[in-house]
PDB file of N, CA and C in Angstrom:
ATOM      1  N   MET S  16      62.488 -87.363  84.695  1.00 70.00           N
ATOM      2  CA  MET S  16      61.429 -86.747  84.945  1.00 70.00           C
ATOM      3  C   MET S  16      61.362 -85.932  85.065  1.00 70.00           C
ATOM      4  N   ASN S  17      62.273 -84.754  84.547  1.00 84.00           N
ATOM      5  CA  ASN S  17      62.195 -83.505  84.365  1.00 84.00           C
ATOM      6  C   ASN S  17      61.748 -83.150  83.335  1.00 84.00           C
ATOM      7  N   ILE S  18      62.069 -84.044  82.238  1.00 87.00           N
ATOM      8  CA  ILE S  18      61.598 -83.381  81.270  1.00 87.00           C
ATOM      9  C   ILE S  18      59.977 -83.631  81.129  1.00 87.00           C
ATOM     10  N   PHE S  19      59.749 -84.614  81.385  1.00 86.00           N
ATOM     11  CA  PHE S  19      57.981 -85.036  81.888  1.00 86.00           C
ATOM     12  C   PHE S  19      57.518 -83.564  82.425  1.00 86.00           C
ATOM     13  N   ILE S  20      58.255 -83.196  83.406  1.00 88.00           N
ATOM     14  CA  ILE S  20      57.760 -82.031  84.583  1.00 88.00           C
ATOM     15  C   ILE S  20      57.811 -80.797  83.049  1.00 88.00           C
ATOM     16  N   MET S  21      58.770 -80.542  82.440  1.00 89.00           N
ATOM     17  CA  MET S  21      58.757 -79.868  81.542  1.00 89.00           C
ATOM     18  C   MET S  21      57.830 -79.409  80.513  1.00 89.00           C
ATOM     19  N   LEU S  22      57.420 -80.612  80.021  1.00 89.00           N
ATOM     20  CA  LEU S  22      56.591 -80.940  79.040  1.00 89.00           C
ATOM     21  C   LEU S  22      55.046 -80.385  79.639  1.00 89.00           C
ATOM     22  N   LEU S  23      54.607 -80.917  80.572  1.00 90.00           N
ATOM     23  CA  LEU S  23      53.626 -81.067  81.662  1.00 90.00           C
ATOM     24  C   LEU S  23      53.404 -79.058  81.986  1.00 90.00           C
ATOM     25  N   ALA S  24      54.189 -78.615  82.170  1.00 91.00           N
ATOM     26  CA  ALA S  24      54.548 -76.918  82.141  1.00 91.00           C
ATOM     27  C   ALA S  24      54.179 -76.227  80.936  1.00 91.00           C
ATOM     28  N   LEU S  25      54.956 -76.916  79.623  1.00 91.00           N
ATOM     29  CA  LEU S  25      54.477 -76.540  78.918  1.00 91.00           C
ATOM     30  C   LEU S  25      53.194 -76.740  77.846  1.00 91.00           C
ATOM     31  N   PHE S  26      52.495 -77.751  78.171  1.00 89.00           N
ATOM     32  CA  PHE S  26      51.264 -77.955  77.877  1.00 89.00           C
ATOM     33  C   PHE S  26      50.192 -76.977  79.067  1.00 89.00           C
ATOM     34  N   PHE S  27      50.417 -76.663  79.475  1.00 89.00           N
ATOM     35  CA  PHE S  27      49.639 -76.103  80.775  1.00 89.00           C
ATOM     36  C   PHE S  27      49.543 -74.437  80.504  1.00 89.00           C
ATOM     37  N   MET S  28      51.157 -74.109  79.774  1.00 88.00           N
ATOM     38  CA  MET S  28      51.127 -72.854  79.602  1.00 88.00           C
ATOM     39  C   MET S  28      50.293 -72.463  78.218  1.00 88.00           C
ATOM     40  N   ALA S  29      50.591 -73.239  77.637  1.00 87.00           N
ATOM     41  CA  ALA S  29      49.963 -73.371  76.043  1.00 87.00           C
ATOM     42  C   ALA S  29      48.665 -73.089  75.965  1.00 87.00           C
ATOM     43  N   GLY S  30      48.219 -73.995  76.930  1.00 85.00           N
ATOM     44  CA  GLY S  30      46.295 -74.250  77.087  1.00 85.00           C
ATOM     45  C   GLY S  30      45.954 -73.149  77.543  1.00 85.00           C
ATOM     46  N   TYR S  31      46.549 -72.231  79.035  1.00 83.00           N
ATOM     47  CA  TYR S  31      46.447 -70.976  79.076  1.00 83.00           C
ATOM     48  C   TYR S  31      46.366 -69.809  78.269  1.00 83.00           C
ATOM     49  N   TYR S  32      47.522 -69.782  77.350  1.00 82.00           N
ATOM     50  CA  TYR S  32      47.636 -69.051  76.276  1.00 82.00           C
ATOM     51  C   TYR S  32      46.397 -68.651  75.617  1.00 82.00           C
ATOM     52  N   ILE S  33      45.978 -70.181  75.034  1.00 79.00           N
ATOM     53  CA  ILE S  33      45.376 -70.570  73.737  1.00 79.00           C
ATOM     54  C   ILE S  33      43.632 -69.660  74.488  1.00 79.00           C
ATOM     55  N   ILE S  34      43.455 -70.243  75.735  1.00 78.00           N
ATOM     56  CA  ILE S  34      42.413 -69.819  76.402  1.00 78.00           C
ATOM     57  C   ILE S  34      42.218 -68.339  76.583  1.00 78.00           C
ATOM     58  N   SER S  35      43.067 -67.758  76.965  1.00 75.00           N
ATOM     59  CA  SER S  35      43.197 -66.205  77.217  1.00 75.00           C
ATOM     60  C   SER S  35      43.807 -65.339  76.509  1.00 75.00           C
ATOM     61  N   SER S  36      43.877 -66.148  75.142  1.00 70.00           N
ATOM     62  CA  SER S  36      44.657 -65.130  74.168  1.00 70.00           C
ATOM     63  C   SER S  36      43.919 -63.950  73.802  1.00 70.00           C
ATOM     64  N   PRO S  37      44.269 -63.275  73.347  1.00 68.00           N
ATOM     65  CA  PRO S  37      43.714 -61.460  72.618  1.00 68.00           C
ATOM     66  C   PRO S  37      42.761 -62.047  71.641  1.00 68.00           C
ATOM     67  N   SER S  38      42.937 -63.180  70.523  1.00 67.00           N
ATOM     68  CA  SER S  38      41.601 -63.468  69.975  1.00 67.00           C
ATOM     69  C   SER S  38      40.114 -63.673  70.427  1.00 67.00           C
ATOM     70  N   GLN S  39      40.355 -64.830  71.510  1.00 60.00           N
ATOM     71  CA  GLN S  39      39.102 -64.850  71.909  1.00 60.00           C
ATOM     72  C   GLN S  39      38.316 -64.135  73.057  1.00 60.00           C
ATOM     73  N   THR S  40      39.486 -62.818  73.894  1.00 57.00           N
ATOM     74  CA  THR S  40      38.829 -61.902  74.139  1.00 57.00           C
ATOM     75  C   THR S  40      38.138 -60.660  73.796  1.00 57.00           C
ATOM     76  N   ILE S  41      38.483 -60.866  72.458  1.00 60.00           N
ATOM     77  CA  ILE S  41      37.727 -59.919  71.180  1.00 60.00           C
ATOM     78  C   ILE S  41      36.244 -60.101  71.304  1.00 60.00           C
ATOM     79  N   ILE S  42      36.350 -61.529  70.826  1.00 61.00           N
ATOM     80  CA  ILE S  42      35.480 -61.836  70.697  1.00 61.00           C
ATOM     81  C   ILE S  42      34.208 -61.774  71.943  1.00 61.00           C
ATOM     82  N   LYS S  43      34.703 -62.242  73.031  1.00 64.00           N
ATOM     83  CA  LYS S  43      33.586 -61.748  74.165  1.00 64.00           C
ATOM     84  C   LYS S  43      33.252 -60.019  73.796  1.00 64.00           C
ATOM     85  N   HIS S  44      34.221 -58.854  73.873  1.00 66.00           N
ATOM     86  CA  HIS S  44      34.051 -57.944  74.136  1.00 66.00           C
ATOM     87  C   HIS S  44      32.917 -57.581  72.966  1.00 66.00           C
ATOM     88  N   GLU S  45      33.013 -57.814  71.842  1.00 71.00           N
ATOM     89  CA  GLU S  45      32.400 -57.386  70.605  1.00 71.00           C
ATOM     90  C   GLU S  45      30.855 -58.044  70.736  1.00 71.00           C
ATOM     91  N   THR S  46      30.927 -58.913  70.953  1.00 73.00           N
ATOM     92  CA  THR S  46      29.446 -60.246  71.640  1.00 73.00           C
ATOM     93  C   THR S  46      28.755 -57.998  72.333  1.00 73.00           C
ATOM     94  N   THR S  47      29.551 -58.071  73.611  1.00 75.00           N
ATOM     95  CA  THR S  47      28.689 -57.260  74.079  1.00 75.00           C
ATOM     96  C   THR S  47      28.438 -56.059  73.570  1.00 75.00           C
ATOM     97  N   GLU S  48      29.326 -55.476  72.936  1.00 76.00           N
ATOM     98  CA  GLU S  48      28.871 -54.014  72.225  1.00 76.00           C
ATOM     99  C   GLU S  48      28.189 -54.417  71.185  1.00 76.00           C
ATOM    100  N   ALA S  49      27.827 -55.548  70.531  1.00 75.00           N
ATOM    101  CA  ALA S  49      26.683 -55.801  69.541  1.00 75.00           C
ATOM    102  C   ALA S  49      25.456 -55.735  70.582  1.00 75.00           C
ATOM    103  N   ILE S  50      25.313 -56.550  71.171  1.00 76.00           N
ATOM    104  CA  ILE S  50      23.763 -56.190  72.061  1.00 76.00           C
ATOM    105  C   ILE S  50      23.814 -55.140  72.641  1.00 76.00           C
ATOM    106  N   LYS S  51      24.590 -53.871  72.879  1.00 78.00           N
ATOM    107  CA  LYS S  51      24.302 -53.167  72.940  1.00 78.00           C
ATOM    108  C   LYS S  51      24.009 -51.800  71.999  1.00 78.00           C
ATOM    109  N   LYS S  52      24.218 -52.107  70.759  1.00 78.00           N
ATOM    110  CA  LYS S  52      24.182 -51.482  69.425  1.00 78.00           C
ATOM    111  C   LYS S  52      22.742 -52.123  69.201  1.00 78.00           C
ATOM    112  N   ALA S  53      22.611 -53.400  69.140  1.00 79.00           N
ATOM    113  CA  ALA S  53      21.198 -53.998  68.548  1.00 79.00           C
ATOM    114  C   ALA S  53      20.119 -53.076  69.418  1.00 79.00           C
ATOM    115  N   ASP S  54      20.465 -53.059  70.537  1.00 81.00           N
ATOM    116  CA  ASP S  54      19.351 -52.491  71.438  1.00 81.00           C
ATOM    117  C   ASP S  54      19.266 -51.132  70.958  1.00 81.00           C
ATOM    118  N   LEU S  55      19.789 -50.080  71.001  1.00 83.00           N
ATOM    119  CA  LEU S  55      20.045 -48.650  70.485  1.00 83.00           C
ATOM    120  C   LEU S  55      19.422 -48.670  69.351  1.00 83.00           C
ATOM    121  N   ARG S  56      19.946 -49.701  68.206  1.00 84.00           N
ATOM    122  CA  ARG S  56      19.361 -49.637  66.659  1.00 84.00           C
ATOM    123  C   ARG S  56      18.122 -49.897  66.948  1.00 84.00           C
ATOM    124  N   SER S  57      17.486 -50.391  67.740  1.00 84.00           N
ATOM    125  CA  SER S  57      15.938 -50.731  67.523  1.00 84.00           C
ATOM    126  C   SER S  57      15.202 -49.794  68.151  1.00 84.00           C
ATOM    127  N   ILE S  58      15.578 -49.066  69.463  1.00 84.00           N
ATOM    128  CA  ILE S  58      15.321 -47.881  69.511  1.00 84.00           C
ATOM    129  C   ILE S  58      15.178 -46.693  68.493  1.00 84.00           C
ATOM    130  N   VAL S  59      16.363 -46.889  67.985  1.00 84.00           N
ATOM    131  CA  VAL S  59      16.147 -45.607  66.948  1.00 84.00           C
ATOM    132  C   VAL S  59      15.467 -45.751  65.793  1.00 84.00           C
ATOM    133  N   GLU S  60      15.052 -47.317  65.211  1.00 87.00           N
ATOM    134  CA  GLU S  60      14.063 -47.544  64.381  1.00 87.00           C
ATOM    135  C   GLU S  60      12.514 -47.571  64.519  1.00 87.00           C
ATOM    136  N   CYS S  61      12.318 -47.572  66.174  1.00 87.00           N
ATOM    137  CA  CYS S  61      10.990 -47.354  66.332  1.00 87.00           C
ATOM    138  C   CYS S  61      10.792 -45.760  66.323  1.00 87.00           C
ATOM    139  N   VAL S  62      11.460 -45.111  67.055  1.00 85.00           N
ATOM    140  CA  VAL S  62      11.282 -43.333  66.673  1.00 85.00           C
ATOM    141  C   VAL S  62      11.336 -43.109  65.233  1.00 85.00           C
ATOM    142  N   ALA S  63      11.712 -43.316  64.782  1.00 86.00           N
ATOM    143  CA  ALA S  63      11.778 -43.061  63.290  1.00 86.00           C
ATOM    144  C   ALA S  63      10.711 -43.551  62.325  1.00 86.00           C
ATOM    145  N   SER S  64      10.123 -44.941  62.977  1.00 87.00           N
ATOM    146  CA  SER S  64       8.643 -45.229  62.428  1.00 87.00           C
ATOM    147  C   SER S  64       7.777 -44.262  62.860  1.00 87.00           C
ATOM    148  N   THR S  65       8.046 -43.995  64.385  1.00 86.00           N
ATOM    149  CA  THR S  65       6.698 -42.800  65.289  1.00 86.00           C
ATOM    150  C   THR S  65       6.534 -41.479  64.549  1.00 86.00           C
ATOM    151  N   GLN S  66       8.214 -41.102  63.945  1.00 85.00           N
ATOM    152  CA  GLN S  66       8.130 -40.185  63.511  1.00 85.00           C
ATOM    153  C   GLN S  66       7.249 -39.338  62.159  1.00 85.00           C
ATOM    154  N   ASN S  67       7.796 -40.923  61.224  1.00 85.00           N
ATOM    155  CA  ASN S  67       7.104 -41.152  59.987  1.00 85.00           C
ATOM    156  C   ASN S  67       5.757 -40.875  60.352  1.00 85.00           C
ATOM    157  N   ALA S  68       4.817 -41.935  60.615  1.00 86.00           N
ATOM    158  CA  ALA S  68       3.867 -41.847  60.702  1.00 86.00           C
ATOM    159  C   ALA S  68       2.913 -40.314  61.468  1.00 86.00           C
ATOM    160  N   VAL S  69       3.434 -39.472  62.429  1.00 82.00           N
ATOM    161  CA  VAL S  69       2.788 -38.810  62.764  1.00 82.00           C
ATOM    162  C   VAL S  69       3.142 -37.646  61.569  1.00 82.00           C
ATOM    163  N   MET S  70       4.478 -37.758  60.861  1.00 79.00           N
ATOM    164  CA  MET S  70       4.171 -36.807  59.388  1.00 79.00           C
ATOM    165  C   MET S  70       3.408 -36.834  58.748  1.00 79.00           C
ATOM    166  N   TYR S  71       2.586 -38.379  58.268  1.00 83.00           N
ATOM    167  CA  TYR S  71       1.780 -38.484  57.348  1.00 83.00           C
ATOM    168  C   TYR S  71       0.357 -39.131  58.041  1.00 83.00           C
ATOM    169  N   GLY S  72       0.187 -38.221  59.601  1.00 80.00           N
ATOM    170  CA  GLY S  72      -1.141 -38.238  59.940  1.00 80.00           C
ATOM    171  C   GLY S  72      -1.572 -39.568  60.340  1.00 80.00           C
ATOM    172  N   GLU S  73      -1.065 -40.468  60.669  1.00 85.00           N
ATOM    173  CA  GLU S  73      -0.942 -41.973  61.044  1.00 85.00           C
ATOM    174  C   GLU S  73      -0.842 -41.885  62.884  1.00 85.00           C
ATOM    175  N   GLU S  74      -1.122 -43.051  63.695  1.00 84.00           N
ATOM    176  CA  GLU S  74      -0.534 -43.308  64.300  1.00 84.00           C
ATOM    177  C   GLU S  74      -0.108 -44.659  64.245  1.00 84.00           C
ATOM    178  N   PHE S  75       1.146 -44.916  65.282  1.00 84.00           N
ATOM    179  CA  PHE S  75       2.096 -45.924  65.350  1.00 84.00           C
ATOM    180  C   PHE S  75       2.266 -46.512  66.466  1.00 84.00           C
ATOM    181  N   ILE S  76       1.524 -47.561  66.641  1.00 84.00           N
ATOM    182  CA  ILE S  76       1.297 -48.209  67.696  1.00 84.00           C
ATOM    183  C   ILE S  76       2.176 -49.647  67.649  1.00 84.00           C
ATOM    184  N   ASP S  77       3.391 -49.740  68.617  1.00 85.00           N
ATOM    185  CA  ASP S  77       3.572 -51.144  68.467  1.00 85.00           C
ATOM    186  C   ASP S  77       4.070 -51.466  70.230  1.00 85.00           C
ATOM    187  N   ILE S  78       4.763 -52.168  70.227  1.00 87.00           N
ATOM    188  CA  ILE S  78       5.575 -52.915  71.529  1.00 87.00           C
ATOM    189  C   ILE S  78       6.553 -52.023  71.840  1.00 87.00           C
ATOM    190  N   CYS S  79       7.474 -51.655  70.666  1.00 84.00           N
ATOM    191  CA  CYS S  79       8.379 -50.319  71.549  1.00 84.00           C
ATOM    192  C   CYS S  79       8.049 -48.968  71.587  1.00 84.00           C
ATOM    193  N   THR S  80       6.781 -48.403  70.995  1.00 84.00           N
ATOM    194  CA  THR S  80       6.434 -47.492  71.941  1.00 84.00           C
ATOM    195  C   THR S  80       6.134 -47.645  73.371  1.00 84.00           C
ATOM    196  N   GLU S  81       5.304 -48.404  73.662  1.00 84.00           N
ATOM    197  CA  GLU S  81       5.286 -48.497  74.805  1.00 84.00           C
ATOM    198  C   GLU S  81       6.097 -49.288  75.772  1.00 84.00           C
ATOM    199  N   LYS S  82       7.170 -50.000  74.877  1.00 84.00           N
ATOM    200  CA  LYS S  82       8.055 -50.349  76.298  1.00 84.00           C
ATOM    201  C   LYS S  82       8.514 -49.319  76.693  1.00 84.00           C
ATOM    202  N   TYR S  83       9.059 -47.998  75.601  1.00 81.00           N
ATOM    203  CA  TYR S  83      10.270 -46.837  76.095  1.00 81.00           C
ATOM    204  C   TYR S  83       9.123 -45.468  76.070  1.00 81.00           C
ATOM    205  N   SER S  84       7.898 -45.767  76.203  1.00 84.00           N
ATOM    206  CA  SER S  84       6.986 -44.413  76.281  1.00 84.00           C
ATOM    207  C   SER S  84       7.740 -43.262  75.277  1.00 84.00           C
ATOM    208  N   ILE S  85       7.675 -43.870  73.648  1.00 83.00           N
ATOM    209  CA  ILE S  85       7.960 -43.375  73.012  1.00 83.00           C
ATOM    210  C   ILE S  85       6.830 -42.133  72.480  1.00 83.00           C
ATOM    211  N   SER S  86       6.601 -41.245  72.042  1.00 81.00           N
ATOM    212  CA  SER S  86       5.489 -40.597  71.513  1.00 81.00           C
ATOM    213  C   SER S  86       5.884 -39.136  70.540  1.00 81.00           C
ATOM    214  N   SER S  87       5.317 -38.952  69.791  1.00 81.00           N
ATOM    215  CA  SER S  87       5.437 -38.266  68.700  1.00 81.00           C
ATOM    216  C   SER S  87       4.506 -36.747  68.540  1.00 81.00           C
ATOM    217  N   GLN S  88       4.805 -35.657  68.516  1.00 80.00           N
ATOM    218  CA  GLN S  88       3.715 -34.462  68.167  1.00 80.00           C
ATOM    219  C   GLN S  88       4.394 -33.583  66.589  1.00 80.00           C
ATOM    220  N   TYR S  89       3.373 -33.196  65.922  1.00 75.00           N
ATOM    221  CA  TYR S  89       3.909 -32.477  65.208  1.00 75.00           C
ATOM    222  C   TYR S  89       3.488 -30.486  65.553  1.00 75.00           C
ATOM    223  N   ILE S  90       4.901 -29.901  65.165  1.00 80.00           N
ATOM    224  CA  ILE S  90       4.715 -28.724  65.899  1.00 80.00           C
ATOM    225  C   ILE S  90       4.690 -27.841  65.006  1.00 80.00           C
ATOM    226  N   CYS S  91       3.778 -26.617  64.619  1.00 79.00           N
ATOM    227  CA  CYS S  91       4.376 -25.450  63.551  1.00 79.00           C
ATOM    228  C   CYS S  91       4.685 -24.296  64.352  1.00 79.00           C
ATOM    229  N   MET S  92       5.532 -23.611  63.742  1.00 82.00           N
ATOM    230  CA  MET S  92       6.014 -22.160  64.438  1.00 82.00           C
ATOM    231  C   MET S  92       5.514 -21.041  62.979  1.00 82.00           C
ATOM    232  N   ASP S  93       5.060 -19.698  63.559  1.00 78.00           N
ATOM    233  CA  ASP S  93       5.058 -18.829  62.729  1.00 78.00           C
ATOM    234  C   ASP S  93       6.615 -18.362  62.300  1.00 78.00           C
ATOM    235  N   ASP S  94       6.324 -16.865  61.800  1.00 79.00           N
ATOM    236  CA  ASP S  94       7.821 -16.023  61.784  1.00 79.00           C
ATOM    237  C   ASP S  94       8.766 -16.051  63.139  1.00 79.00           C
ATOM    238  N   LYS S  95       7.825 -15.688  64.236  1.00 80.00           N
ATOM    239  CA  LYS S  95       8.018 -14.945  65.245  1.00 80.00           C
ATOM    240  C   LYS S  95       8.213 -15.857  65.810  1.00 80.00           C
ATOM    241  N   SER S  96       8.513 -17.524  66.002  1.00 78.00           N
ATOM    242  CA  SER S  96       8.658 -18.428  66.843  1.00 78.00           C
ATOM    243  C   SER S  96       7.887 -18.823  67.914  1.00 78.00           C
ATOM    244  N   ASN S  97       6.793 -18.418  67.794  1.00 80.00           N
ATOM    245  CA  ASN S  97       5.320 -18.980  68.314  1.00 80.00           C
ATOM    246  C   ASN S  97       4.646 -20.201  67.773  1.00 80.00           C
ATOM    247  N   ILE S  98       4.144 -20.968  68.845  1.00 78.00           N
ATOM    248  CA  ILE S  98       3.729 -22.056  68.614  1.00 78.00           C
ATOM    249  C   ILE S  98       2.506 -22.251  68.102  1.00 78.00           C
ATOM    250  N   THR S  99       2.339 -22.138  66.771  1.00 76.00           N
ATOM    251  CA  THR S  99       0.960 -21.976  65.968  1.00 76.00           C
ATOM    252  C   THR S  99       0.058 -23.351  65.880  1.00 76.00           C
ATOM    253  N   GLU S 100      -1.231 -23.364  65.154  1.00 74.00           N
ATOM    254  CA  GLU S 100      -1.997 -24.326  64.477  1.00 74.00           C
ATOM    255  C   GLU S 100      -1.240 -24.612  63.060  1.00 74.00           C
ATOM    256  N   CYS S 101      -1.124 -26.181  62.759  1.00 72.00           N
ATOM    257  CA  CYS S 101      -0.417 -26.127  61.954  1.00 72.00           C
ATOM    258  C   CYS S 101      -1.442 -26.671  60.561  1.00 72.00           C
ATOM    259  N   ASP S 102      -2.830 -26.301  60.876  1.00 71.00           N
ATOM    260  CA  ASP S 102      -3.806 -25.522  59.825  1.00 71.00           C
ATOM    261  C   ASP S 102      -3.257 -24.851  58.869  1.00 71.00           C
ATOM    262  N   SER S 103      -3.110 -24.500  57.454  1.00 63.00           N
ATOM    263  CA  SER S 103      -2.645 -23.075  56.699  1.00 63.00           C
ATOM    264  C   SER S 103      -3.941 -22.402  57.094  1.00 63.00           C
ATOM    265  N   THR S 104      -3.984 -21.233  57.911  1.00 61.00           N
ATOM    266  CA  THR S 104      -5.322 -20.145  58.005  1.00 61.00           C
ATOM    267  C   THR S 104      -4.998 -19.486  56.374  1.00 61.00           C
ATOM    268  N   GLY S 105      -6.194 -19.443  55.694  1.00 61.00           N
ATOM    269  CA  GLY S 105      -6.436 -18.738  54.717  1.00 61.00           C
ATOM    270  C   GLY S 105      -5.050 -19.063  53.294  1.00 61.00           C
ATOM    271  N   THR S 106      -4.157 -18.164  53.021  1.00 61.00           N
ATOM    272  CA  THR S 106      -2.954 -18.608  52.222  1.00 61.00           C
ATOM    273  C   THR S 106      -2.085 -18.854  52.759  1.00 61.00           C
ATOM    274  N   LYS S 107      -1.707 -18.221  54.161  1.00 71.00           N
ATOM    275  CA  LYS S 107      -0.823 -18.092  54.689  1.00 71.00           C
ATOM    276  C   LYS S 107      -0.245 -20.048  55.572  1.00 71.00           C
ATOM    277  N   ASP S 108       0.749 -20.162  55.305  1.00 74.00           N
ATOM    278  CA  ASP S 108       1.109 -21.486  55.694  1.00 74.00           C
ATOM    279  C   ASP S 108       2.341 -21.162  57.007  1.00 74.00           C
ATOM    280  N   PRO S 109       2.238 -22.145  58.322  1.00 75.00           N
ATOM    281  CA  PRO S 109       3.152 -22.000  58.920  1.00 75.00           C
ATOM    282  C   PRO S 109       4.623 -21.950  58.536  1.00 75.00           C
ATOM    283  N   ALA S 110       5.423 -20.927  58.917  1.00 73.00           N
ATOM    284  CA  ALA S 110       6.754 -20.698  58.607  1.00 73.00           C
ATOM    285  C   ALA S 110       7.685 -22.177  58.781  1.00 73.00           C
ATOM    286  N   PHE S 111       7.670 -22.741  60.439  1.00 74.00           N
ATOM    287  CA  PHE S 111       8.438 -24.060  60.373  1.00 74.00           C
ATOM    288  C   PHE S 111       7.385 -25.194  60.557  1.00 74.00           C
ATOM    289  N   LYS S 112       7.646 -26.467  60.496  1.00 73.00           N
ATOM    290  CA  LYS S 112       7.112 -27.924  61.067  1.00 73.00           C
ATOM    291  C   LYS S 112       8.389 -28.400  61.207  1.00 73.00           C
ATOM    292  N   PHE S 113       7.494 -29.017  62.575  1.00 71.00           N
ATOM    293  CA  PHE S 113       8.847 -29.969  63.059  1.00 71.00           C
ATOM    294  C   PHE S 113       8.121 -31.103  63.194  1.00 71.00           C
ATOM    295  N   CYS S 114       9.087 -32.137  63.345  1.00 67.00           N
ATOM    296  CA  CYS S 114       8.242 -33.177  64.308  1.00 67.00           C
ATOM    297  C   CYS S 114       8.749 -33.675  65.588  1.00 67.00           C
ATOM    298  N   SER S 115       8.370 -33.820  66.936  1.00 69.00           N
ATOM    299  CA  SER S 115       8.714 -33.492  68.183  1.00 69.00           C
ATOM    300  C   SER S 115       8.595 -35.005  68.931  1.00 69.00           C
ATOM    301  N   ILE S 116       9.825 -35.518  69.069  1.00 67.00           N
ATOM    302  CA  ILE S 116       9.576 -36.761  69.897  1.00 67.00           C
ATOM    303  C   ILE S 116      10.120 -37.008  71.333  1.00 67.00           C
ATOM    304  N   SER S 117       9.485 -37.170  72.273  1.00 66.00           N
ATOM    305  CA  SER S 117       9.616 -37.657  73.503  1.00 66.00           C
ATOM    306  C   SER S 117      10.012 -38.810  74.101  1.00 66.00           C
ATOM    307  N   LYS S 118      11.193 -39.231  74.892  1.00 57.00           N
ATOM    308  CA  LYS S 118      11.069 -40.871  74.818  1.00 57.00           C
ATOM    309  C   LYS S 118      11.263 -40.708  76.399  1.00 57.00           C
ATOM    310  N   MET S 119      11.408 -41.650  76.995  1.00 54.00           N
ATOM    311  CA  MET S 119      11.481 -41.837  78.605  1.00 54.00           C
ATOM    312  C   MET S 119      11.638 -43.301  78.708  1.00 54.00           C
ATOM    313  N   ILE S 120      12.401 -43.854  79.203  1.00 53.00           N
ATOM    314  CA  ILE S 120      13.104 -45.265  79.073  1.00 53.00           C
ATOM    315  C   ILE S 120      12.715 -45.299  80.500  1.00 53.00           C
ATOM    316  N   LYS S 121      11.956 -46.734  81.025  1.00 48.00           N
ATOM    317  CA  LYS S 121      11.526 -46.792  82.422  1.00 48.00           C
ATOM    318  C   LYS S 121      12.561 -47.646  82.844  1.00 48.00           C
TER     319      LYS S 121
END
């Protein structure tokens, strides 16, 4: 009878160890982190696509731009760091050209 109880306790302890072993908990943790990274990666890809479209003078409309309220604009500055028009006036081009992104998560 004592051997039976010891074997039963051994099986329960082995089952508990297998279920809650570190290798099983790492899989659960990595899944959660992968979901967070995938969401961030999709936002970054959406921002990059919006920036590229603005630099080529096009408009990028997608579900992600509407969902996260991502907008982009082209900003040009002169030598004195004043915001100017992006069209070159005469022979003088703007000193700096930036593509600005504004993002608001709802």
